[in-house]
Coordinates of N, CA and C and ligand atoms in Angstrom, one line a residue:
X1 N 74.5 72.7 189.1 CA 75.9 72.5 188.7 C 76.3 73.4 187.6
X2 N 77.4 74.1 187.8 CA 77.9 75.0 186.8 C 79.0 74.3 186.0
X3 N 78.8 74.0 184.8 CA 79.8 73.3 184.0 C 80.7 74.3 183.3
X4 N 82.0 74.0 183.3 CA 83.0 74.9 182.6 C 83.2 74.4 181.2
X5 N 83.0 73.1 181.0 CA 83.2 72.5 179.7 C 82.2 71.4 179.4
X6 N 82.0 71.2 178.1 CA 81.2 70.1 177.6 C 82.1 69.2 176.7
X7 N 82.1 67.9 177.0 CA 82.8 67.0 176.2 C 81.8 66.1 175.4
X8 N 81.9 66.2 174.1 CA 81.0 65.5 173.3 C 81.6 64.2 172.7
X9 N 80.8 63.1 172.9 CA 81.1 61.9 172.1 C 80.8 62.3 170.6
X10 N 81.4 61.5 169.7 CA 81.2 61.9 168.3 C 80.1 61.0 167.6
X11 N 80.4 59.7 167.4 CA 79.5 58.8 166.8 C 78.2 58.7 167.5
X12 N 77.1 59.1 166.9 CA 75.8 58.9 167.6 C 75.4 60.1 168.4
X13 N 76.3 61.1 168.5 CA 76.0 62.3 169.3 C 76.0 63.5 168.3
X14 N 77.1 63.7 167.6 CA 77.2 64.9 166.7 C 76.9 64.4 165.3
X15 N 77.0 63.1 165.0 CA 76.7 62.6 163.7 C 76.3 61.2 163.7
X16 N 75.9 60.6 162.6 CA 75.3 59.3 162.6 C 76.2 58.4 161.7
X17 N 77.2 57.9 162.3 CA 78.1 57.0 161.5 C 77.8 55.5 161.7
X18 N 76.8 55.2 162.6 CA 76.5 53.8 162.9 C 76.2 53.0 161.7
X19 N 75.4 53.6 160.7 CA 75.0 52.9 159.5 C 76.3 52.5 158.7
X20 N 77.3 53.3 158.8 CA 78.6 53.0 158.0 C 79.4 51.9 158.8
X21 N 79.4 52.0 160.1 CA 80.0 50.9 160.9 C 79.3 49.6 160.6
X22 N 78.0 49.7 160.6 CA 77.2 48.5 160.4 C 77.5 47.9 159.0
X23 N 77.5 48.7 158.0 CA 77.7 48.2 156.6 C 79.1 47.5 156.5
X24 N 80.1 48.2 157.1 CA 81.5 47.7 157.1 C 81.6 46.4 157.8
X25 N 81.1 46.3 159.1 CA 81.2 45.1 159.8 C 80.4 44.0 159.2
X26 N 79.3 44.3 158.5 CA 78.4 43.3 157.9 C 79.2 42.6 156.8
X27 N 80.0 43.4 156.0 CA 80.9 42.8 155.0 C 81.9 41.8 155.6
X28 N 82.5 42.2 156.7 CA 83.5 41.3 157.3 C 82.8 40.1 157.9
X29 N 81.6 40.3 158.5 CA 80.8 39.2 159.0 C 80.5 38.2 157.9
X30 N 80.1 38.7 156.7 CA 79.8 37.9 155.6 C 81.0 37.1 155.1
X31 N 82.1 37.7 155.1 CA 83.4 37.0 154.7 C 83.7 35.8 155.7
X32 N 83.4 36.0 156.9 CA 83.7 35.0 158.0 C 82.5 34.0 158.2
X33 N 81.4 34.3 157.5 CA 80.2 33.4 157.6 C 79.6 33.6 159.0
X34 N 79.6 34.8 159.5 CA 79.0 35.0 160.9 C 77.7 35.8 160.7
X35 N 76.7 35.5 161.5 CA 75.5 36.4 161.4 C 75.8 37.7 162.2
X36 N 75.2 38.7 161.7 CA 75.4 40.1 162.3 C 74.2 40.9 162.1
X37 N 73.7 41.6 163.1 CA 72.5 42.4 163.0 C 72.7 43.7 163.8
X38 N 71.7 44.5 163.7 CA 71.8 45.9 164.4 C 72.0 45.8 165.9
X39 N 71.4 44.7 166.5 CA 71.6 44.5 167.9 C 73.0 44.4 168.3
X40 N 73.7 43.6 167.5 CA 75.2 43.3 167.8 C 75.9 44.6 167.5
X41 N 75.5 45.3 166.4 CA 76.2 46.6 166.1 C 76.0 47.6 167.2
X42 N 74.9 47.6 167.9 CA 74.6 48.5 169.0 C 75.6 48.3 170.2
X43 N 75.9 47.0 170.3 CA 76.9 46.7 171.4 C 78.3 47.2 171.2
X44 N 78.5 47.6 169.9 CA 79.9 48.1 169.6 C 80.0 49.6 169.8
X45 N 78.9 50.2 170.2 CA 78.9 51.7 170.4 C 79.9 52.1 171.5
X46 N 80.8 53.0 171.1 CA 81.7 53.5 172.1 C 83.0 52.7 172.4
X47 N 83.0 51.4 172.0 CA 84.1 50.6 172.2 C 85.1 50.6 171.0
X48 N 86.3 50.2 171.3 CA 87.3 50.3 170.2 C 87.1 49.3 169.0
X49 N 87.8 49.6 168.0 CA 87.7 48.8 166.7 C 88.0 47.3 167.1
X50 N 89.1 47.0 167.8 CA 89.5 45.7 168.1 C 88.5 45.0 169.0
X51 N 88.0 45.7 170.0 CA 87.0 45.2 170.9 C 85.7 44.9 170.1
X52 N 85.4 45.7 169.1 CA 84.2 45.5 168.3 C 84.3 44.2 167.5
X53 N 85.6 44.0 167.0 CA 85.8 42.7 166.3 C 85.6 41.5 167.2
X54 N 86.1 41.7 168.4 CA 85.9 40.6 169.4 C 84.4 40.3 169.6
X55 N 83.6 41.3 169.7 CA 82.1 41.2 169.8 C 81.6 40.4 168.6
X56 N 82.1 40.8 167.4 CA 81.6 40.1 166.2 C 82.0 38.6 166.2
X57 N 83.2 38.4 166.7 CA 83.8 37.0 166.7 C 83.1 36.1 167.8
X58 N 82.3 36.6 168.6 CA 81.6 35.8 169.6 C 80.8 34.7 168.9
X59 N 80.3 35.0 167.7 CA 79.5 34.1 166.9 C 80.4 33.3 165.9
X60 N 81.7 33.3 166.0 CA 82.6 32.7 165.1 C 83.0 31.3 165.6
X61 N 82.9 30.3 164.8 CA 83.2 28.9 165.3 C 84.7 28.7 165.4
X62 N 85.5 29.2 164.5 CA 86.9 28.9 164.4 C 87.8 29.8 165.4
X63 N 89.1 29.7 165.1 CA 90.0 30.6 165.9 C 90.8 31.4 164.9
X64 N 91.0 32.7 165.3 CA 91.8 33.5 164.4 C 93.1 33.9 165.2
X65 N 94.2 34.0 164.5 CA 95.4 34.5 165.1 C 95.4 36.0 165.3
X66 N 96.3 36.5 166.1 CA 96.3 38.0 166.3 C 96.5 38.7 165.0
X67 N 97.4 38.1 164.1 CA 97.6 38.8 162.8 C 96.3 38.8 161.9
X68 N 95.6 37.7 161.9 CA 94.4 37.6 161.1 C 93.4 38.6 161.6
X69 N 93.3 38.7 163.0 CA 92.4 39.7 163.6 C 92.7 41.1 163.1
X70 N 94.0 41.4 163.2 CA 94.5 42.7 162.8 C 94.1 43.0 161.3
X71 N 94.3 42.0 160.5 CA 93.9 42.1 159.0 C 92.4 42.4 158.9
X72 N 91.6 41.7 159.6 CA 90.1 42.0 159.5 C 89.8 43.4 160.0
X73 N 90.4 43.8 161.1 CA 90.2 45.1 161.7 C 90.6 46.2 160.7
X74 N 91.7 46.0 160.0 CA 92.2 46.9 159.0 C 91.3 47.0 157.8
X75 N 90.8 45.8 157.4 CA 89.9 45.7 156.2 C 88.6 46.5 156.5
X76 N 88.1 46.2 157.8 CA 86.9 46.9 158.2 C 87.1 48.4 158.1
X77 N 88.2 48.8 158.5 CA 88.5 50.3 158.6 C 88.6 50.9 157.1
X78 N 89.2 50.1 156.2 CA 89.3 50.6 154.8 C 87.9 50.8 154.3
X79 N 87.0 49.8 154.5 CA 85.6 49.9 154.0 C 84.9 51.1 154.6
X80 N 85.1 51.2 155.9 CA 84.4 52.3 156.7 C 84.9 53.6 156.2
X81 N 86.2 53.8 156.0 CA 86.8 55.1 155.6 C 86.2 55.5 154.2
X82 N 86.0 54.5 153.3 CA 85.5 54.7 152.0 C 84.0 55.3 152.2
X83 N 83.3 54.6 153.1 CA 81.9 55.0 153.3 C 81.8 56.4 153.9
X84 N 82.8 56.7 154.8 CA 82.8 58.0 155.5 C 83.0 59.2 154.5
X85 N 83.5 58.9 153.3 CA 83.6 60.0 152.3 C 82.2 60.5 151.9
X86 N 81.2 59.7 152.2 CA 79.8 60.2 151.9 C 79.4 61.3 152.8
X87 N 80.0 61.4 154.0 CA 79.6 62.4 155.0 C 80.1 63.8 154.5
X88 N 79.2 64.8 154.7 CA 79.6 66.2 154.4 C 79.0 67.1 155.4
X89 N 79.2 68.4 155.2 CA 78.6 69.4 156.1 C 77.1 69.3 156.2
X90 N 76.5 68.7 155.1 CA 75.1 68.6 155.1 C 74.6 67.6 156.2
X91 N 75.5 66.7 156.6 CA 75.1 65.7 157.6 C 75.1 66.3 159.1
X92 N 75.6 67.5 159.2 CA 75.6 68.2 160.5 C 74.3 68.9 160.6
X93 N 73.4 68.4 161.5 CA 72.1 68.9 161.6 C 72.2 70.4 162.1
X94 N 71.3 71.3 161.5 CA 71.4 72.7 161.8 C 71.2 72.9 163.3
X95 N 70.3 72.1 164.0 CA 70.1 72.2 165.4 C 71.4 71.9 166.2
X96 N 72.2 71.0 165.7 CA 73.4 70.6 166.4 C 74.4 71.8 166.2
X97 N 74.5 72.3 165.0 CA 75.5 73.4 164.8 C 75.1 74.6 165.6
X98 N 73.8 74.9 165.6 CA 73.3 76.1 166.3 C 73.6 76.0 167.8
X99 N 73.4 74.8 168.3 CA 73.6 74.5 169.8 C 75.1 74.7 170.1
X100 N 75.9 74.1 169.3 CA 77.4 74.2 169.5 C 77.8 75.6 169.5
X101 N 77.3 76.4 168.5 CA 77.7 77.8 168.4 C 77.2 78.6 169.7
X102 N 76.0 78.3 170.1 CA 75.5 79.0 171.3 C 76.3 78.6 172.6
X103 N 76.8 77.4 172.7 CA 77.6 77.0 173.8 C 78.9 77.7 173.8
X104 N 79.5 77.7 172.6 CA 80.8 78.4 172.5 C 80.7 79.9 172.8
X105 N 79.6 80.5 172.3 CA 79.4 81.9 172.5 C 79.2 82.3 174.0
X106 N 78.7 81.3 174.8 CA 78.5 81.5 176.2 C 79.8 81.4 177.0
X107 N 80.9 81.0 176.3 CA 82.2 81.0 177.0 C 82.5 79.6 177.6
X108 N 81.6 78.7 177.5 CA 81.8 77.3 177.9 C 82.8 76.6 176.9
X109 N 83.8 75.9 177.5 CA 84.7 75.2 176.6 C 84.1 74.0 176.0
X110 N 84.6 73.6 174.8 CA 84.0 72.4 174.2 C 85.1 71.5 173.8
X111 N 84.9 70.1 173.9 CA 85.9 69.2 173.4 C 85.1 67.9 172.9
X112 N 85.9 67.1 172.1 CA 85.5 65.8 171.7 C 86.1 64.8 172.5
X113 N 85.4 63.8 172.9 CA 86.0 62.6 173.6 C 85.4 61.4 173.0
X114 N 86.2 60.8 172.0 CA 85.7 59.7 171.2 C 86.7 58.6 171.1
X115 N 86.3 57.3 171.1 CA 87.2 56.2 171.0 C 87.7 56.0 169.6
X116 N 87.0 56.7 168.6 CA 87.4 56.5 167.2 C 88.7 57.1 166.8
X117 N 89.5 56.2 166.1 CA 90.7 56.7 165.5 C 90.5 57.5 164.2
X118 N 89.2 57.6 163.8 CA 88.9 58.3 162.6 C 88.3 59.7 162.9
X119 N 88.3 60.1 164.2 CA 87.7 61.3 164.7 C 88.1 62.5 163.8
X120 N 89.4 62.7 163.6 CA 89.8 64.0 162.9 C 89.3 64.0 161.5
X121 N 89.2 62.8 160.8 CA 88.7 62.7 159.5 C 87.2 63.0 159.4
X122 N 86.5 62.5 160.4 CA 85.0 62.8 160.5 C 84.8 64.2 160.7
X123 N 85.5 64.8 161.6 CA 85.3 66.3 161.9 C 85.6 67.1 160.7
X124 N 86.6 66.7 159.9 CA 86.9 67.4 158.7 C 85.7 67.3 157.7
X125 N 85.2 66.1 157.6 CA 84.1 65.9 156.6 C 82.9 66.7 157.0
X126 N 82.7 66.9 158.4 CA 81.5 67.6 158.9 C 81.8 69.1 158.9
X127 N 83.0 69.5 158.5 CA 83.3 71.0 158.5 C 83.6 71.5 159.9
X128 N 84.0 70.6 160.8 CA 84.2 71.0 162.2 C 85.6 71.0 162.6
X129 N 86.5 70.8 161.7 CA 88.0 70.9 162.0 C 88.3 72.2 162.7
X130 N 88.9 72.1 163.8 CA 89.4 73.4 164.5 C 88.2 74.0 165.3
X131 N 87.0 73.5 165.3 CA 85.9 74.1 166.0 C 86.1 73.9 167.5
X132 N 86.5 72.7 167.9 CA 86.5 72.4 169.4 C 87.8 72.9 170.0
X133 N 87.7 73.2 171.3 CA 88.9 73.7 172.1 C 89.9 72.5 172.3
X134 N 89.4 71.3 172.3 CA 90.3 70.2 172.4 C 89.6 68.9 171.7
X135 N 90.5 68.1 171.3 CA 90.0 66.8 170.7 C 90.8 65.7 171.3
X136 N 90.1 64.8 172.0 CA 90.8 63.6 172.6 C 90.1 62.4 171.9
X137 N 90.9 61.5 171.2 CA 90.3 60.4 170.5 C 91.1 59.1 170.6
X138 N 90.7 58.2 169.8 CA 91.3 56.8 169.9 C 92.8 56.9 169.7
X139 N 93.3 57.9 169.1 CA 94.8 58.0 168.9 C 95.5 58.5 170.1
X140 N 94.8 59.0 171.1 CA 95.4 59.5 172.3 C 95.4 58.6 173.5
X141 N 94.7 57.4 173.3 CA 94.5 56.6 174.5 C 95.0 55.1 174.3
X142 N 95.1 54.5 175.5 CA 95.5 53.0 175.4 C 94.3 52.2 175.8
X143 N 93.3 52.7 176.5 CA 92.1 52.0 176.9 C 90.9 52.7 176.4
X144 N 90.0 52.1 175.7 CA 88.8 52.8 175.3 C 87.7 52.7 176.3
X145 N 86.6 53.5 176.0 CA 85.4 53.4 176.9 C 85.0 52.0 177.1
X146 N 84.6 51.5 178.2 CA 84.1 52.3 179.4 C 85.2 52.8 180.3
X147 N 86.5 52.6 179.9 CA 87.6 53.3 180.7 C 87.5 54.8 180.6
X148 N 87.7 55.5 181.6 CA 87.6 57.0 181.6 C 88.7 57.8 180.8
X149 N 89.7 57.0 180.4 CA 90.9 57.7 179.8 C 90.6 58.8 178.8
X150 N 89.8 58.6 177.9 CA 89.6 59.6 176.8 C 88.9 60.9 177.4
X151 N 88.1 60.7 178.4 CA 87.4 61.9 179.0 C 88.4 62.7 179.9
X152 N 89.3 61.9 180.6 CA 90.3 62.5 181.4 C 91.3 63.3 180.6
X153 N 91.6 62.7 179.4 CA 92.5 63.3 178.5 C 91.9 64.6 177.9
X154 N 90.6 64.6 177.6 CA 89.9 65.8 177.0 C 90.0 66.9 178.1
X155 N 89.7 66.6 179.4 CA 89.7 67.6 180.4 C 91.1 68.2 180.6
X156 N 92.1 67.3 180.5 CA 93.5 67.7 180.6 C 93.8 68.7 179.5
X157 N 93.5 68.3 178.3 CA 93.7 69.2 177.1 C 93.1 70.5 177.3
X158 N 91.9 70.5 177.9 CA 91.1 71.8 178.1 C 91.7 72.6 179.3
X159 N 92.3 71.9 180.2 CA 92.8 72.5 181.4 C 91.6 72.8 182.4
X160 N 90.7 71.9 182.4 CA 89.5 72.0 183.2 C 89.4 70.8 184.2
X161 N 89.0 71.0 185.4 CA 88.8 69.8 186.4 C 87.7 68.9 185.9
X162 N 87.9 67.6 186.0 CA 86.9 66.6 185.5 C 85.5 67.0 186.1
X163 N 85.5 67.3 187.4 CA 84.1 67.5 188.0 C 83.4 68.7 187.4
X164 N 84.1 69.6 186.7 CA 83.4 70.7 186.1 C 83.1 70.5 184.6
X165 N 83.2 69.2 184.2 CA 82.9 68.8 182.8 C 81.6 68.1 182.7
X166 N 80.8 68.3 181.7 CA 79.6 67.6 181.3 C 79.9 66.8 180.1
X167 N 79.6 65.5 180.1 CA 79.8 64.6 178.9 C 78.5 64.4 178.3
X168 N 78.5 64.4 176.9 CA 77.2 64.1 176.2 C 77.5 62.7 175.5
X169 N 76.6 61.8 175.7 CA 76.8 60.4 175.3 C 75.6 59.7 174.8
X170 N 75.8 58.7 173.9 CA 74.7 57.9 173.4 C 74.9 56.4 173.7
X171 N 76.0 56.1 174.4 CA 76.4 54.7 174.6 C 76.6 54.4 176.1
X172 N 76.2 53.2 176.5 CA 76.4 52.7 177.9 C 77.9 52.8 178.3
X173 N 78.8 52.4 177.3 CA 80.2 52.4 177.6 C 80.7 53.8 177.9
X174 N 80.1 54.8 177.2 CA 80.4 56.2 177.4 C 79.9 56.8 178.8
X175 N 78.7 56.3 179.1 CA 78.1 56.8 180.4 C 78.9 56.3 181.6
X176 N 79.3 55.0 181.5 CA 80.2 54.4 182.5 C 81.5 55.1 182.6
X177 N 82.1 55.4 181.4 CA 83.4 56.1 181.4 C 83.3 57.5 182.0
X178 N 82.2 58.2 181.7 CA 82.0 59.6 182.3 C 81.9 59.5 183.8
X179 N 81.2 58.5 184.3 CA 81.0 58.4 185.8 C 82.4 58.1 186.4
X180 N 83.1 57.2 185.7 CA 84.5 56.8 186.3 C 85.4 58.0 186.2
X181 N 85.2 58.9 185.3 CA 86.1 60.1 185.2 C 85.6 61.2 186.2
X182 N 84.5 60.9 186.9 CA 84.0 61.9 187.9 C 83.3 63.0 187.2
X183 N 82.7 62.7 186.0 CA 82.0 63.8 185.3 C 80.5 63.4 185.2
X184 N 79.7 64.5 185.1 CA 78.2 64.3 184.9 C 78.0 63.9 183.5
X185 N 76.9 63.2 183.2 CA 76.6 62.8 181.8 C 75.2 63.1 181.4
X186 N 75.1 63.7 180.2 CA 73.8 63.9 179.6 C 73.6 62.8 178.5
X187 N 72.5 62.0 178.7 CA 72.2 60.9 177.8 C 71.3 61.3 176.6
X188 N 71.6 60.8 175.4 CA 70.7 61.0 174.3 C 70.6 59.7 173.5
X189 N 69.7 59.8 172.5 CA 69.4 58.6 171.7 C 68.8 57.5 172.6
X190 N 69.1 56.2 172.3 CA 68.6 55.1 173.0 C 69.0 55.1 174.5
X191 N 70.2 55.6 174.7 CA 70.7 55.6 176.1 C 69.8 56.3 177.1
X192 N 69.1 57.3 176.5 CA 68.2 58.1 177.4 C 67.0 57.3 178.0
X193 N 66.6 56.2 177.3 CA 65.6 55.4 177.8 C 66.1 54.2 178.6
X194 N 67.4 53.9 178.5 CA 67.8 52.6 179.0 C 68.8 52.7 180.2
X195 N 69.2 53.9 180.5 CA 70.2 54.0 181.6 C 70.0 55.2 182.5
X196 N 70.6 55.2 183.7 CA 70.5 56.2 184.6 C 71.6 57.3 184.4
X197 N 71.2 58.5 183.9 CA 72.2 59.5 183.7 C 71.8 60.7 184.6
X198 N 72.7 61.7 184.5 CA 72.4 63.0 185.3 C 71.4 63.9 184.6
X199 N 71.4 63.8 183.2 CA 70.5 64.6 182.4 C 70.0 63.8 181.2
X200 N 68.9 64.1 180.7 CA 68.3 63.4 179.5 C 68.0 64.4 178.5
X201 N 68.5 64.2 177.2 CA 68.2 65.1 176.1 C 67.2 64.5 175.2
X202 N 66.0 65.1 175.1 CA 65.1 64.6 174.0 C 65.6 65.2 172.7
X203 N 66.1 66.4 172.7 CA 66.6 67.0 171.5 C 68.0 67.5 171.9
X204 N 68.9 67.7 170.9 CA 70.2 68.1 171.2 C 70.2 69.5 171.8
X205 N 69.3 70.4 171.4 CA 69.3 71.7 171.9 C 68.8 71.8 173.4
X206 N 68.3 70.7 173.9 CA 68.0 70.7 175.3 C 69.2 70.9 176.2
X207 N 70.4 70.7 175.6 CA 71.6 71.0 176.3 C 71.7 72.4 176.9
X208 N 71.1 73.3 176.1 CA 71.1 74.7 176.5 C 70.3 75.0 177.8
X209 N 69.4 74.1 178.1 CA 68.6 74.2 179.4 C 69.4 73.8 180.6
X210 N 70.4 72.9 180.3 CA 71.3 72.4 181.4 C 72.4 73.3 181.8
X211 N 72.9 74.0 180.7 CA 74.2 74.8 180.9 C 73.9 76.2 181.5
Ligands
G6P1 C1 83.2 55.0 168.3 C2 82.1 54.1 167.9 C3 82.4 52.7 168.0 C4 83.7 52.4 167.2 C5 84.8 53.2 167.8 C6 86.2 53.0 167.1 O1 83.3 54.9 169.7 O2 80.9 54.4 168.6 O3 81.4 51.9 167.4 O4 84.1 51.0 167.4 O5 84.5 54.6 167.8 O6 86.1 53.5 165.8 P1 87.2 53.6 164.7 O7 86.7 54.7 163.8 O8 88.5 53.9 165.4 O9 87.2 52.2 164.1
MG2 MG1 78.7 57.2 170.5

């Protein structure tokens, strides 16, 4: 398969924000008296902030109004944004940057396809603002992964047919979204051992063997 573009998920693929999501949700869980662990945090990969809150609330005994949920989601985001200030260009692994540079130099288009509404802030922190040919994120969509909307948007922004795009993902929701968008998917992280993908990346630079 000849791919004209690669669409990268952000959290868990280009950088590791999971620990900050975990810390922020842990604080909200503590406030609500809910137990929360890494396993629950893993289920939040790729899904929207509000859907993540709903996952957290599965262990909550009471009932929250829509406004209260909105408040908790906003509070989680304030904590998370503070933590994101710790991220810098040093958090972009050299192998990741070298691979991205090599893909770009080969003429293949690059995009971000992330459910996160903090995508542009994270890219800025990583020194990647303006690097990608297109960025489709949580601010561009009405339905988050596993819905294909964010990947379809990314392909549209790039002007490339979905079938000519390769998605790089670390989450089941993202793999499902890529398939629904009619795109091939390269799995990395835990996803590589747990799901059926078109390609498996042991290291990020393995992408160069696929393209
Ligand atoms: C990514 C992460 C999810 C997160 C979602 C929304 O997809 O993998 O864990 O819930 O983004 O993030 P946000 O930054 O908008 O709260
Ligand atoms: Mg991810």
